[in-house]
């Protein structure tokens, strides 16, 4: 099992607390998205579509659904004997047990795992991003540059730049400045949190950073500035496709709506490589005699008797007669009773809505409906 | 339940369908939006706790092998649950005679002989139903008969199903006693030659969709639009497994009008669909109308086309403004990849 060219480490332990009810019981990468998928499908599929056959998934916050979902990794062809997917939760050692304390710490504590594959390069990925990327292309540039670290970058609007790690590039195309979430950004080149490292360099940096007492053990805050200081070769990899970090309810809703738009939806699902998923086996969906469906995405296992406009229905959703669903996202196994009116809402997995419920914010805000909501059965 | 092994016979053809299916075996015929006919007996076997199943292969086995693979999707292909691809005795030929030929059993004698199971359950592939075999096997055991035949009541008459349970040793005996009549079917041999055989009957009270012609194929698919039939076939407690193709959900645009239809994943619907079953990755363009029809995977219906009582095989392209109508008794059939 030695001598892999590149393996991936997928950070999937975050709580995603700003997603509120959606992450009450599950980790953010396991949140349902675009009908039949879960957010982590995008990163896992990217790995497989980029010929990366070994992926460590670092879990921490409420991992049960995520663990169950990933299973043996078979849906993504990651059930291989020489590699495959590995779930890596924090574990105890002779000096005691601790939680992962920062993104870099999570990798530091799995150095032994990485070493079993003896890779030349390690990709660090986030399990909660929505995008399609060929990591093989990034890796090819990384190798051609003889880079120690290649950071995938995205050009963001200046007013949003202070939410990201922002970098500047010199005339040779090398990164010479990096600041994490700067108050006054001087560039719009944002880090996507996708890194390819030369493993020997990353390993040394992790060991060094571990000994720094006031370090937050974070890639953006600590590791990258350290490598820059040491004069290591850091290069950007420019990405121009669709990319979204769904951090908030608003951005999650926006991304869901983008998936049903003809341009972005088609780009993500009709063109290029497939996104794979561990989908439950449902029959094809049924559209009833009085149903009306416009500008929407409907998944397997749905039964639609009401009207759906500009909405996304995940697997196994039922919409009763006379119900009107507009600008909404119904997650897996949601049941909507007769004559309900739901506008601009996200209904969480498995919630049943009582007949005749009206769910609509007078100010047009997004409503998240959970099992504890007044409309739920 | 005593140990039972399963045999699914897939090496027979039906005259009414044969011509249309060309190089595809009947058992691999797409059905119900995302399934193939073999999914139903194979899922029934799996869900009834039968761990060892042999499929007697047709000569035109490409699409069937492609679909079933190792049987992983049905929970077979494991250390403890095995699926066997058994050679059909009429390999290279066509079999329009019987669904359970004795020569198929003789040819695969080792499959039956090496196992220590008490019973063998044999099923055909052109009847669609969801059934727990355990009560039938239990009745067979309780009555202590040689063979039990399943049947349904239809318009007051008993209609036998292609589903029988036999004592394994009885099947082994038959194979040696009647090897000179091996061109006959098991049931014929038992009725004609063994007047003293104990034959039990098991009534199945579920829904059965019988497919023996293209007209049956159309009405059988459309029968799933009936909620009761749909629920009887897709029962929440008995999953129908199939080989999963990872396609995204289906998109409906602002011009879509769909009523009383089953639509699989990966389609783009811009036109009108009524009383139809649409398989995955098909596109119905603006102004196109599809009524009372079945479109298999990857079909493309161009703008302004009108289809009624139409069955298309995979990858059919219907040209702009084409107007094609069949009748329920004689649906129009477009062959694989045809441009109409």
XYZ file of C-alpha atoms in Angstrom:
717
model
C 0.000 0.000 0.000
C 2.871 2.365 -0.431
C 3.840 5.020 -2.875
C 0.577 6.690 -3.858
C 1.011 9.745 -5.978
C -1.742 11.644 -4.216
C -4.350 10.991 -1.565
C -7.113 13.300 -0.332
C -8.024 14.342 3.183
C -11.580 15.608 3.398
C -12.474 17.832 6.330
C -16.013 16.913 7.335
C -16.118 17.562 11.050
C -17.593 21.053 11.130
C -20.894 21.705 12.802
C -22.160 24.313 10.374
C -24.018 25.986 13.218
C -25.227 28.804 10.973
C -27.398 26.299 9.137
C -29.536 26.031 12.281
C -32.177 23.324 12.189
C -30.648 21.705 9.107
C -27.577 20.630 11.067
C -29.307 19.951 14.367
C -28.807 16.212 14.014
C -26.319 15.845 11.198
C -22.956 17.211 10.140
C -23.004 19.864 7.424
C -21.480 17.629 4.709
C -24.395 15.223 5.243
C -27.078 17.866 4.625
C -29.351 16.986 1.705
C -28.825 18.975 -1.471
C -30.193 19.136 -5.030
C -32.788 16.435 -4.640
C -30.966 13.163 -4.297
C -27.548 14.317 -3.147
C -25.841 15.212 0.083
C -23.291 18.016 0.104
C -20.309 15.664 0.491
C -21.206 13.899 -2.795
C -19.598 16.732 -4.721
C -16.163 16.406 -3.107
C -16.223 12.609 -3.103
C -17.273 12.510 -6.761
C -14.588 15.045 -7.655
C -12.006 12.734 -6.090
C -13.144 9.719 -8.066
C -13.501 11.733 -11.272
C -9.941 12.978 -10.735
C -8.556 9.433 -10.296
C -7.924 9.866 -6.591
C -8.779 6.505 -5.045
C -7.795 7.107 -1.424
C -9.770 9.529 0.707
C -9.624 10.080 4.464
C -12.809 11.690 5.776
C -12.192 13.548 9.038
C -15.336 13.538 11.142
C -16.170 15.031 14.495
C -19.570 16.739 14.847
C -22.592 14.346 14.916
C -21.150 11.922 12.373
C -23.763 9.130 12.482
C -25.736 10.049 9.360
C -22.516 10.882 7.548
C -20.867 7.573 8.526
C -23.932 5.638 7.485
C -24.147 7.553 4.230
C -20.524 7.009 3.252
C -20.646 3.354 4.266
C -18.015 1.374 2.426
C -17.663 4.134 -0.175
C -19.093 1.826 -2.806
C -21.464 4.395 -4.403
C -18.403 6.488 -5.338
C -16.288 3.475 -6.348
C -14.246 4.131 -3.215
C -14.498 0.585 -1.872
C -11.176 -0.469 -3.313
C -8.772 -2.840 -1.632
C -5.770 -0.611 -2.217
C -7.074 2.660 -0.835
C -10.736 3.606 -0.717
C -12.570 5.781 1.757
C -11.603 5.853 5.443
C -13.617 7.558 8.169
C -11.195 9.219 10.572
C -12.710 10.394 13.864
C -10.499 11.716 16.682
C -9.056 8.892 18.768
C -7.373 8.467 22.132
C -3.664 7.742 22.572
C -1.480 6.914 25.573
C -1.449 10.641 26.394
C -5.253 10.834 26.452
C -7.961 11.799 24.010
C -8.895 15.158 22.546
C -11.134 16.569 19.862
C -9.661 17.858 16.640
C -8.482 21.343 17.477
C -8.365 23.141 14.133
C -8.093 22.023 10.515
C -4.326 21.502 10.634
C -4.563 19.633 13.937
C -7.014 17.200 12.346
C -4.416 16.321 9.694
C -1.568 16.344 12.241
C -3.321 13.685 14.264
C -3.721 11.504 11.200
C -0.110 11.659 10.046
C 0.103 7.907 10.673
C -2.840 7.331 8.368
C -1.287 9.389 5.582
C 2.068 7.620 6.051
C 0.527 4.194 5.441
C -0.005 5.341 1.849
C 3.344 7.109 1.593
C 1.979 9.714 -0.843
C 3.998 12.296 -2.745
C 1.187 14.827 -2.486
C -1.822 15.333 -0.248
C -4.979 17.168 -1.217
C -6.810 18.935 1.592
C -10.515 19.355 0.818
C -13.648 20.601 2.522
C -16.640 18.340 2.713
C -19.096 21.210 2.571
C -18.355 22.864 -0.754
C -20.453 22.611 -3.893
C -18.397 22.515 -7.067
C -17.073 20.282 -9.798
C -13.317 20.352 -10.140
C -10.778 18.109 -11.785
C -8.140 17.836 -9.060
C -5.888 16.061 -11.550
C -5.512 19.351 -13.434
C -4.649 21.204 -10.241
C -2.187 18.490 -9.319
C -0.566 18.613 -12.753
C 0.062 22.367 -12.332
C 1.261 21.795 -8.789
C 3.808 19.273 -10.056
C 4.822 21.360 -13.074
C 5.525 24.331 -10.779
C 7.408 22.072 -8.396
C 5.252 23.795 -5.803
C 5.287 23.022 -2.106
C 1.701 24.153 -1.867
C -0.882 25.013 -4.508
C -3.971 26.856 -3.346
C -7.113 26.761 -5.417
C -8.327 30.330 -5.852
C -11.499 31.995 -6.955
C -12.005 35.595 -7.964
C -14.577 37.060 -5.568
C -16.244 40.497 -5.539
C -14.184 42.958 -3.483
C -17.001 43.561 -0.996
C -17.056 39.851 -0.126
C -13.290 39.427 -0.003
C -13.029 39.946 3.736
C -14.876 36.646 4.311
C -12.035 34.673 2.717
C -8.319 34.025 2.871
C -7.012 36.579 0.376
C -3.692 36.354 -1.435
C -1.508 38.357 -3.769
C 0.623 36.969 -6.546
C 3.993 38.290 -7.776
C 5.252 38.593 -11.350
C 6.414 34.981 -11.468
C 2.915 33.865 -10.538
C 3.930 32.867 -7.028
C 1.910 33.729 -3.962
C 3.847 36.251 -1.884
C 1.198 37.444 0.520
C -1.679 35.729 2.277
C -4.061 37.129 4.863
C -6.943 35.246 6.444
C -10.193 37.232 6.426
C -8.530 40.665 6.053
C -10.519 43.738 7.115
C -9.151 45.707 4.168
C -8.524 43.236 1.380
C -5.991 44.354 -1.238
C -6.871 41.643 -3.737
C -9.888 39.631 -4.816
C -8.066 36.304 -5.133
C -9.783 34.178 -2.520
C -8.643 30.810 -1.215
C -11.255 28.104 -1.734
C -9.782 26.074 1.129
C -8.614 23.460 -1.370
C -4.914 22.764 -1.078
C -2.471 20.412 -2.701
C 0.632 19.970 -0.605
C 3.883 18.196 -1.174
C 3.500 15.718 1.691
C 7.071 16.071 2.979
C 6.525 19.837 3.293
C 3.113 19.519 4.906
C 4.344 16.898 7.342
C 7.221 19.083 8.522
C 4.919 22.112 8.808
C 2.359 20.176 10.870
C 5.037 18.905 13.278
C 6.418 22.411 13.675
C 3.013 24.059 14.078
C 2.001 21.502 16.679
C 4.712 22.837 18.993
C 3.603 26.469 18.631
C 1.572 27.110 21.755
C -0.594 30.013 20.602
C -1.297 28.504 17.193
C -4.916 27.859 16.261
C -3.666 24.948 14.122
C -5.540 26.332 11.147
C -4.384 26.116 7.534
C -5.325 29.694 6.652
C -4.259 31.323 9.886
C -1.122 29.377 10.701
C 0.216 26.875 8.194
C 0.125 29.035 5.055
C 1.695 32.129 6.708
C 4.385 29.845 8.179
C 5.257 28.376 4.784
C 5.361 31.851 3.190
C 7.728 33.010 5.898
C 9.952 30.024 5.230
C 10.118 31.011 1.573
C 8.394 27.885 0.310
C 7.015 27.804 -3.219
C 3.281 28.608 -3.109
C 1.242 28.848 -6.287
C -2.386 29.610 -7.016
C -4.591 27.383 -9.130
C -7.241 29.493 -10.821
C -10.725 27.999 -10.774
C -13.522 29.577 -12.781
C -16.439 27.133 -12.561
C -19.332 27.158 -10.115
C -18.181 27.033 -6.505
C -20.141 27.621 -3.357
C -19.417 27.303 0.318
C -22.884 26.953 1.832
C -22.278 28.571 5.184
C -25.650 30.090 5.940
C -29.331 29.354 5.413
C -29.407 32.159 2.820
C -26.506 30.773 0.809
C -27.858 27.213 1.114
C -31.241 28.353 -0.190
C -29.612 30.358 -2.946
C -27.515 27.368 -4.021
C -30.596 25.117 -4.062
C -32.382 27.620 -6.280
C -29.355 27.874 -8.557
C -29.513 24.122 -9.097
C -33.003 24.427 -10.600
C -32.009 27.323 -12.833
C -31.445 26.178 -16.402
C -27.876 27.435 -16.754
C -26.262 26.384 -13.462
C -28.359 23.253 -13.007
C -27.457 22.074 -16.487
C -23.797 22.859 -15.924
C -23.678 20.849 -12.709
C -25.730 17.859 -13.786
C -25.880 17.578 -17.552
C -22.374 18.412 -18.626
C -19.035 16.832 -17.834
C -18.442 14.338 -15.089
C -21.175 12.711 -13.012
C -21.894 13.438 -9.408
C -22.371 10.103 -7.667
C -24.500 9.531 -4.619
C -25.579 6.854 -2.226
C -29.183 7.205 -3.252
C -31.914 5.199 -1.674
C -33.740 3.056 -4.141
C -37.064 4.693 -4.910
C -39.358 4.059 -7.870
C -39.556 6.745 -10.565
C -41.658 9.697 -9.383
C -45.399 9.922 -10.000
C -47.168 13.051 -11.201
C -50.871 12.972 -10.320
C -53.963 13.764 -12.380
C -54.365 17.289 -11.021
C -50.690 18.085 -10.527
C -48.888 21.044 -12.077
C -45.104 21.276 -12.128
C -43.146 24.235 -13.492
C -39.490 25.261 -13.259
C -38.719 22.595 -10.700
C -36.541 19.631 -9.929
C -38.314 16.409 -8.911
C -36.500 13.359 -7.527
C -37.235 9.644 -7.492
C -39.880 8.399 -5.108
C -41.894 11.638 -5.142
C -45.666 11.611 -5.467
C -47.004 14.984 -6.593
C -50.749 15.639 -6.480
C -50.548 19.426 -5.978
C -48.847 22.320 -7.788
C -45.135 22.927 -7.687
C -43.497 26.012 -9.074
C -39.845 27.004 -8.927
C -39.038 24.465 -6.213
C -36.790 21.532 -5.493
C -38.270 18.222 -4.297
C -35.830 15.689 -2.854
C -36.355 11.934 -2.825
C -39.528 10.412 -1.426
C -41.471 13.675 -1.050
C -45.275 13.603 -1.068
C -47.347 16.679 -1.973
C -51.093 16.288 -1.422
C -53.958 17.494 -3.572
C -54.591 21.208 -3.681
C -51.228 22.029 -2.096
C -49.270 24.890 -3.642
C -45.481 24.840 -3.299
C -43.599 27.883 -4.542
C -39.927 28.936 -4.342
C -39.342 26.200 -1.784
C -37.016 23.340 -0.971
C -38.534 20.097 0.310
C -35.859 17.761 1.665
C -36.075 13.934 1.591
C -39.221 12.213 2.860
C -41.162 15.436 3.478
C -44.931 14.891 3.375
C -47.126 17.899 2.604
C -50.819 17.555 3.446
C -53.782 18.650 1.342
C -54.346 22.303 0.461
C -51.161 23.552 2.108
C -49.571 26.724 0.818
C -45.799 26.848 1.180
C -43.801 29.770 -0.148
C -40.070 30.354 0.188
C -39.499 27.690 2.795
C -36.977 24.948 3.433
C -38.720 21.932 4.944
C -36.284 19.693 6.768
C -35.902 15.959 6.158
C -38.777 13.747 7.209
C -41.132 16.548 8.343
C -44.862 16.009 7.751
C -46.906 19.176 7.256
C -50.511 19.220 8.461
C -53.327 19.702 5.950
C -54.255 23.326 5.164
C -51.050 24.785 6.630
C -49.983 28.159 5.278
C -46.226 28.705 5.492
C -45.196 32.089 4.197
C -43.266 34.955 5.738
C -45.040 38.300 5.286
C -41.672 39.986 4.670
C -40.549 37.345 2.197
C -37.889 35.859 4.463
C -36.862 32.224 4.194
C -38.666 29.974 6.661
C -36.992 26.796 7.869
C -39.569 24.206 8.894
C -38.414 21.511 11.297
C -40.219 18.735 13.158
C -40.699 21.142 16.054
C -42.479 23.754 13.919
C -46.152 24.577 14.524
C -47.135 23.186 11.092
C -45.477 19.819 11.616
C -47.470 16.737 12.414
C -38.396 -21.388 6.672
C -36.476 -24.419 5.520
C -33.554 -23.780 3.257
C -34.614 -22.953 -0.269
C -32.604 -22.147 -3.367
C -33.984 -20.175 -6.281
C -33.900 -20.615 -10.019
C -35.025 -17.835 -12.339
C -35.506 -18.980 -15.907
C -34.623 -16.280 -18.406
C -34.063 -18.379 -21.516
C -37.499 -18.354 -23.018
C -38.941 -15.910 -25.500
C -42.455 -14.783 -26.300
C -43.534 -14.568 -29.901
C -45.376 -11.290 -29.466
C -42.327 -9.525 -28.034
C -39.437 -11.360 -29.556
C -39.313 -9.383 -32.792
C -39.382 -5.996 -31.076
C -36.722 -6.740 -28.534
C -34.114 -7.758 -31.105
C -30.898 -8.465 -29.232
C -32.329 -8.046 -25.752
C -33.555 -10.897 -23.596
C -37.104 -10.647 -22.308
C -35.828 -10.666 -18.720
C -33.824 -7.510 -19.408
C -36.810 -5.594 -20.772
C -37.094 -2.163 -19.134
C -40.199 -1.722 -16.996
C -41.855 0.909 -14.805
C -39.515 3.841 -15.397
C -36.317 2.481 -13.925
C -36.521 -1.294 -13.624
C -35.973 -4.388 -15.771
C -38.326 -7.370 -15.633
C -35.795 -9.573 -13.831
C -35.650 -7.087 -10.937
C -39.001 -8.321 -9.678
C -38.340 -12.086 -9.246
C -34.784 -11.336 -8.151
C -35.949 -8.853 -5.491
C -38.677 -11.285 -4.398
C -36.025 -13.983 -3.940
C -33.788 -11.652 -1.962
C -36.616 -10.309 0.192
C -37.845 -13.830 0.909
C -34.496 -14.802 2.422
C -33.285 -16.983 -0.454
C -29.506 -16.780 -0.401
C -28.561 -18.791 -3.425
C -30.132 -18.002 -6.779
C -29.298 -19.247 -10.255
C -30.421 -17.438 -13.389
C -30.737 -19.656 -16.439
C -29.336 -17.427 -19.124
C -30.777 -16.745 -22.543
C -28.479 -16.906 -25.578
C -28.819 -13.150 -26.090
C -27.536 -12.465 -22.601
C -25.524 -9.280 -23.110
C -28.016 -6.803 -21.670
C -29.046 -9.182 -18.892
C -25.460 -9.753 -17.732
C -24.777 -6.030 -18.041
C -27.769 -5.305 -15.815
C -27.421 -8.032 -13.185
C -23.617 -8.102 -12.945
C -22.546 -9.895 -9.786
C -25.970 -9.341 -8.265
C -24.529 -6.806 -5.836
C -27.461 -4.420 -6.255
C -29.801 -7.149 -4.974
C -27.539 -8.118 -2.082
C -26.057 -11.102 -3.899
C -22.475 -11.497 -5.018
C -21.318 -11.891 -1.412
C -19.604 -14.598 0.602
C -22.899 -15.823 2.015
C -25.349 -14.774 -0.714
C -24.526 -16.035 -4.140
C -25.898 -15.475 -7.578
C -25.074 -17.950 -10.324
C -25.277 -17.361 -14.036
C -26.346 -20.770 -15.306
C -26.055 -21.754 -18.943
C -29.338 -22.292 -20.753
C -29.672 -25.587 -22.538
C -31.066 -23.987 -25.661
C -28.057 -21.739 -25.866
C -27.905 -20.179 -29.281
C -31.482 -21.063 -30.041
C -34.879 -19.694 -29.291
C -37.220 -21.230 -26.806
C -40.902 -20.565 -27.309
C -42.040 -23.775 -25.720
C -41.916 -23.858 -21.961
C -40.603 -21.714 -19.147
C -39.205 -24.563 -17.036
C -37.566 -27.015 -19.426
C -36.276 -30.222 -17.885
C -33.144 -30.004 -20.059
C -32.238 -26.720 -18.314
C -32.404 -28.518 -14.980
C -30.353 -31.438 -16.271
C -27.785 -29.070 -17.750
C -27.413 -27.362 -14.366
C -27.771 -30.502 -12.302
C -24.724 -29.674 -10.164
C -26.280 -26.406 -8.986
C -29.152 -28.383 -7.509
C -27.240 -31.488 -6.507
C -24.384 -29.809 -4.602
C -26.668 -27.756 -2.413
C -28.194 -29.154 0.747
C -31.373 -27.079 0.515
C -34.735 -28.690 1.140
C -36.619 -26.839 -1.574
C -36.152 -25.202 -4.920
C -38.340 -22.289 -6.004
C -38.537 -21.648 -9.729
C -39.774 -18.407 -11.258
C -40.201 -17.041 -14.768
C -39.520 -13.405 -15.613
C -42.438 -11.976 -17.581
C -44.927 -11.607 -14.726
C -44.454 -8.589 -12.515
C -45.495 -8.859 -8.891
C -44.131 -8.316 -5.428
C -44.575 -11.350 -3.250
C -43.160 -12.872 -0.110
C -42.336 -16.463 -1.046
C -42.049 -17.543 2.589
C -45.779 -18.299 3.160
C -45.871 -20.320 -0.063
C -42.841 -22.323 0.983
C -44.344 -22.773 4.465
C -47.578 -24.095 2.967
C -45.588 -26.436 0.727
C -43.788 -27.786 3.769
C -46.935 -28.116 5.849
C -48.818 -29.999 3.141
C -45.825 -32.251 2.502
C -46.435 -32.217 -1.263
C -43.931 -32.797 -4.094
C -44.653 -29.517 -5.816
C -46.690 -26.381 -5.116
C -47.904 -24.125 -7.923
C -48.835 -20.493 -7.308
C -51.956 -19.110 -8.909
C -54.148 -16.029 -8.843
C -57.910 -15.671 -9.096
C -58.930 -13.645 -12.113
C -62.579 -13.174 -13.069
C -63.454 -16.197 -10.953
C -60.918 -18.418 -12.687
C -57.655 -19.811 -11.356
C -54.754 -18.590 -13.438
C -51.452 -20.336 -12.661
C -48.321 -18.222 -12.276
C -44.877 -19.219 -13.496
C -43.867 -19.886 -9.935
C -43.409 -23.319 -8.369
C -41.830 -24.748 -5.223
C -40.473 -28.291 -5.370
C -38.655 -30.624 -3.034
C -35.072 -30.555 -4.170
C -34.787 -34.340 -4.077
C -37.971 -34.643 -6.134
C -36.453 -32.364 -8.775
C -33.289 -34.483 -8.788
C -35.397 -37.630 -9.237
C -37.342 -36.062 -12.117
C -34.117 -35.187 -13.862
C -32.926 -38.800 -13.782
C -36.288 -40.499 -14.434
C -37.303 -38.443 -17.446
C -34.038 -37.543 -19.103
C -35.438 -38.893 -22.381
C -38.247 -36.294 -22.210
C -35.936 -33.416 -21.413
C -37.421 -31.245 -24.179
C -40.626 -30.987 -22.124
C -41.431 -28.618 -19.326
C -41.350 -29.733 -15.691
C -45.032 -29.114 -15.157
C -46.036 -31.023 -18.273
C -43.950 -34.005 -17.214
C -45.419 -34.018 -13.735
C -49.020 -33.758 -14.950
C -48.675 -36.248 -17.823
C -46.274 -38.792 -16.428
C -46.817 -38.749 -12.680
C -50.478 -39.257 -11.956
C -49.677 -39.936 -8.326
C -47.579 -36.819 -7.660
C -48.808 -34.653 -4.821
C -49.352 -31.173 -6.160
C -50.301 -28.307 -3.905
C -51.781 -24.969 -4.921
C -50.979 -21.642 -3.368
C -53.228 -18.668 -3.940
C -51.487 -15.317 -4.310
C -53.868 -12.461 -3.600
C -51.639 -9.615 -4.826
C -51.539 -7.825 -8.148
C -49.864 -9.459 -11.140
C -48.940 -7.660 -14.351
C -48.574 -10.274 -17.061
C -46.546 -9.315 -20.114
C -46.926 -11.530 -23.156
C -47.230 -9.007 -25.979
C -46.358 -5.414 -26.804
C -49.941 -4.449 -26.063
C -49.526 -6.030 -22.597
C -46.254 -4.193 -22.260
C -47.953 -0.845 -22.823
C -50.942 -1.567 -20.587
C -48.682 -3.197 -17.963
C -46.526 -0.102 -17.643
C -49.560 2.174 -17.605
C -51.150 -0.041 -14.927
C -48.587 1.427 -12.533
C -50.412 4.770 -12.844
C -53.175 3.167 -10.808
C -52.375 3.910 -7.166
C -53.506 0.498 -5.899
C -51.416 -1.401 -8.414
C -48.454 0.871 -7.757
C -48.671 0.248 -4.022
C -48.997 -3.503 -4.537
C -45.833 -3.614 -6.646
C -43.793 -1.008 -4.734
C -44.566 -1.984 -1.172
C -42.779 -0.023 1.542
C -41.891 -3.285 3.301
C -40.496 -5.042 0.204
C -38.039 -2.979 -1.756
C -37.655 -3.643 -5.467
C -33.935 -3.512 -6.148
C -32.324 -2.570 -9.424
C -28.993 -1.626 -10.874
C -28.754 2.047 -9.934
C -27.630 4.575 -12.513
C -26.627 7.810 -10.846
C -28.701 10.352 -12.708
C -29.692 13.759 -11.341
C -33.339 14.507 -10.575
C -35.661 15.480 -13.420
C -36.073 19.106 -14.470
C -39.415 20.626 -15.424
C -39.306 23.932 -17.270
C -41.938 26.678 -17.317
C -43.656 25.147 -20.368
C -43.990 21.638 -18.874
C -47.428 20.091 -18.500
C -47.404 16.643 -16.940
C -50.386 14.711 -15.669
C -50.880 11.173 -14.395
C -47.456 9.962 -15.390
C -44.378 8.235 -14.042
C -41.124 9.985 -14.783
C -37.667 8.649 -13.928
C -34.531 10.652 -13.130
C -32.371 12.713 -15.446
C -35.153 13.862 -17.799
C -35.814 17.373 -19.035
C -39.511 17.977 -19.531
C -40.528 21.022 -21.536
C -43.562 19.582 -23.282
C -46.796 17.821 -22.416
C -46.952 14.312 -20.942
C -50.131 12.482 -20.028
C -50.825 8.882 -18.915
C -47.300 7.823 -19.757
C -44.174 6.236 -18.330
C -40.921 8.035 -19.128
C -37.613 6.301 -18.382
C -34.451 8.095 -17.325
C -32.549 10.732 -19.275
C -35.271 11.392 -21.832
C -36.014 14.856 -23.167
C -39.476 16.032 -24.141
C -39.114 19.323 -25.954
C -41.460 22.315 -26.094
C -44.788 21.775 -27.721
C -44.300 18.008 -27.894
C -47.213 15.890 -26.657
C -46.752 12.367 -25.288
C -49.903 10.451 -24.396
C -50.558 6.845 -23.299
C -46.986 5.974 -24.168
C -43.850 4.364 -22.795
C -40.494 5.943 -23.607
C -37.434 3.956 -22.553
C -34.080 5.476 -21.567
C -32.401 8.328 -23.473
C -35.251 9.172 -25.829
C -35.590 12.543 -27.400
C -38.926 13.934 -28.527
C -38.399 17.061 -30.630
C -40.575 20.169 -30.673
C -44.144 19.821 -31.749
C -44.136 16.020 -32.041
C -47.296 14.149 -31.087
C -47.164 10.576 -29.757
C -50.082 8.413 -28.696
C -50.045 4.686 -27.804
C -46.389 4.702 -28.664
C -43.613 2.529 -27.257
C -40.072 3.552 -27.910
C -37.045 1.475 -27.133
C -33.882 3.203 -25.863
C -32.274 6.149 -27.662
C -35.135 6.786 -30.073
C -35.297 10.223 -31.646
C -38.725 11.519 -32.588
C -38.410 14.249 -35.209
C -39.959 17.701 -35.033
C -43.688 17.750 -35.641
C -43.828 13.979 -36.171
C -47.332 12.655 -35.559
C -47.349 8.998 -34.560
C -50.251 7.061 -33.197
C -50.772 3.427 -32.412
C -53.711 1.826 -30.670
C -53.813 0.214 -27.238
C -54.175 -3.188 -28.965
C -51.404 -2.490 -31.419
C -49.088 0.215 -30.110
C -46.581 1.798 -32.461
C -43.128 0.482 -31.609
C -39.878 2.321 -32.372
C -36.775 0.160 -32.247
C -33.601 0.960 -30.361
C -31.872 4.025 -31.775
C -34.500 4.547 -34.473
C -35.263 7.992 -35.853
C -38.981 8.401 -36.414
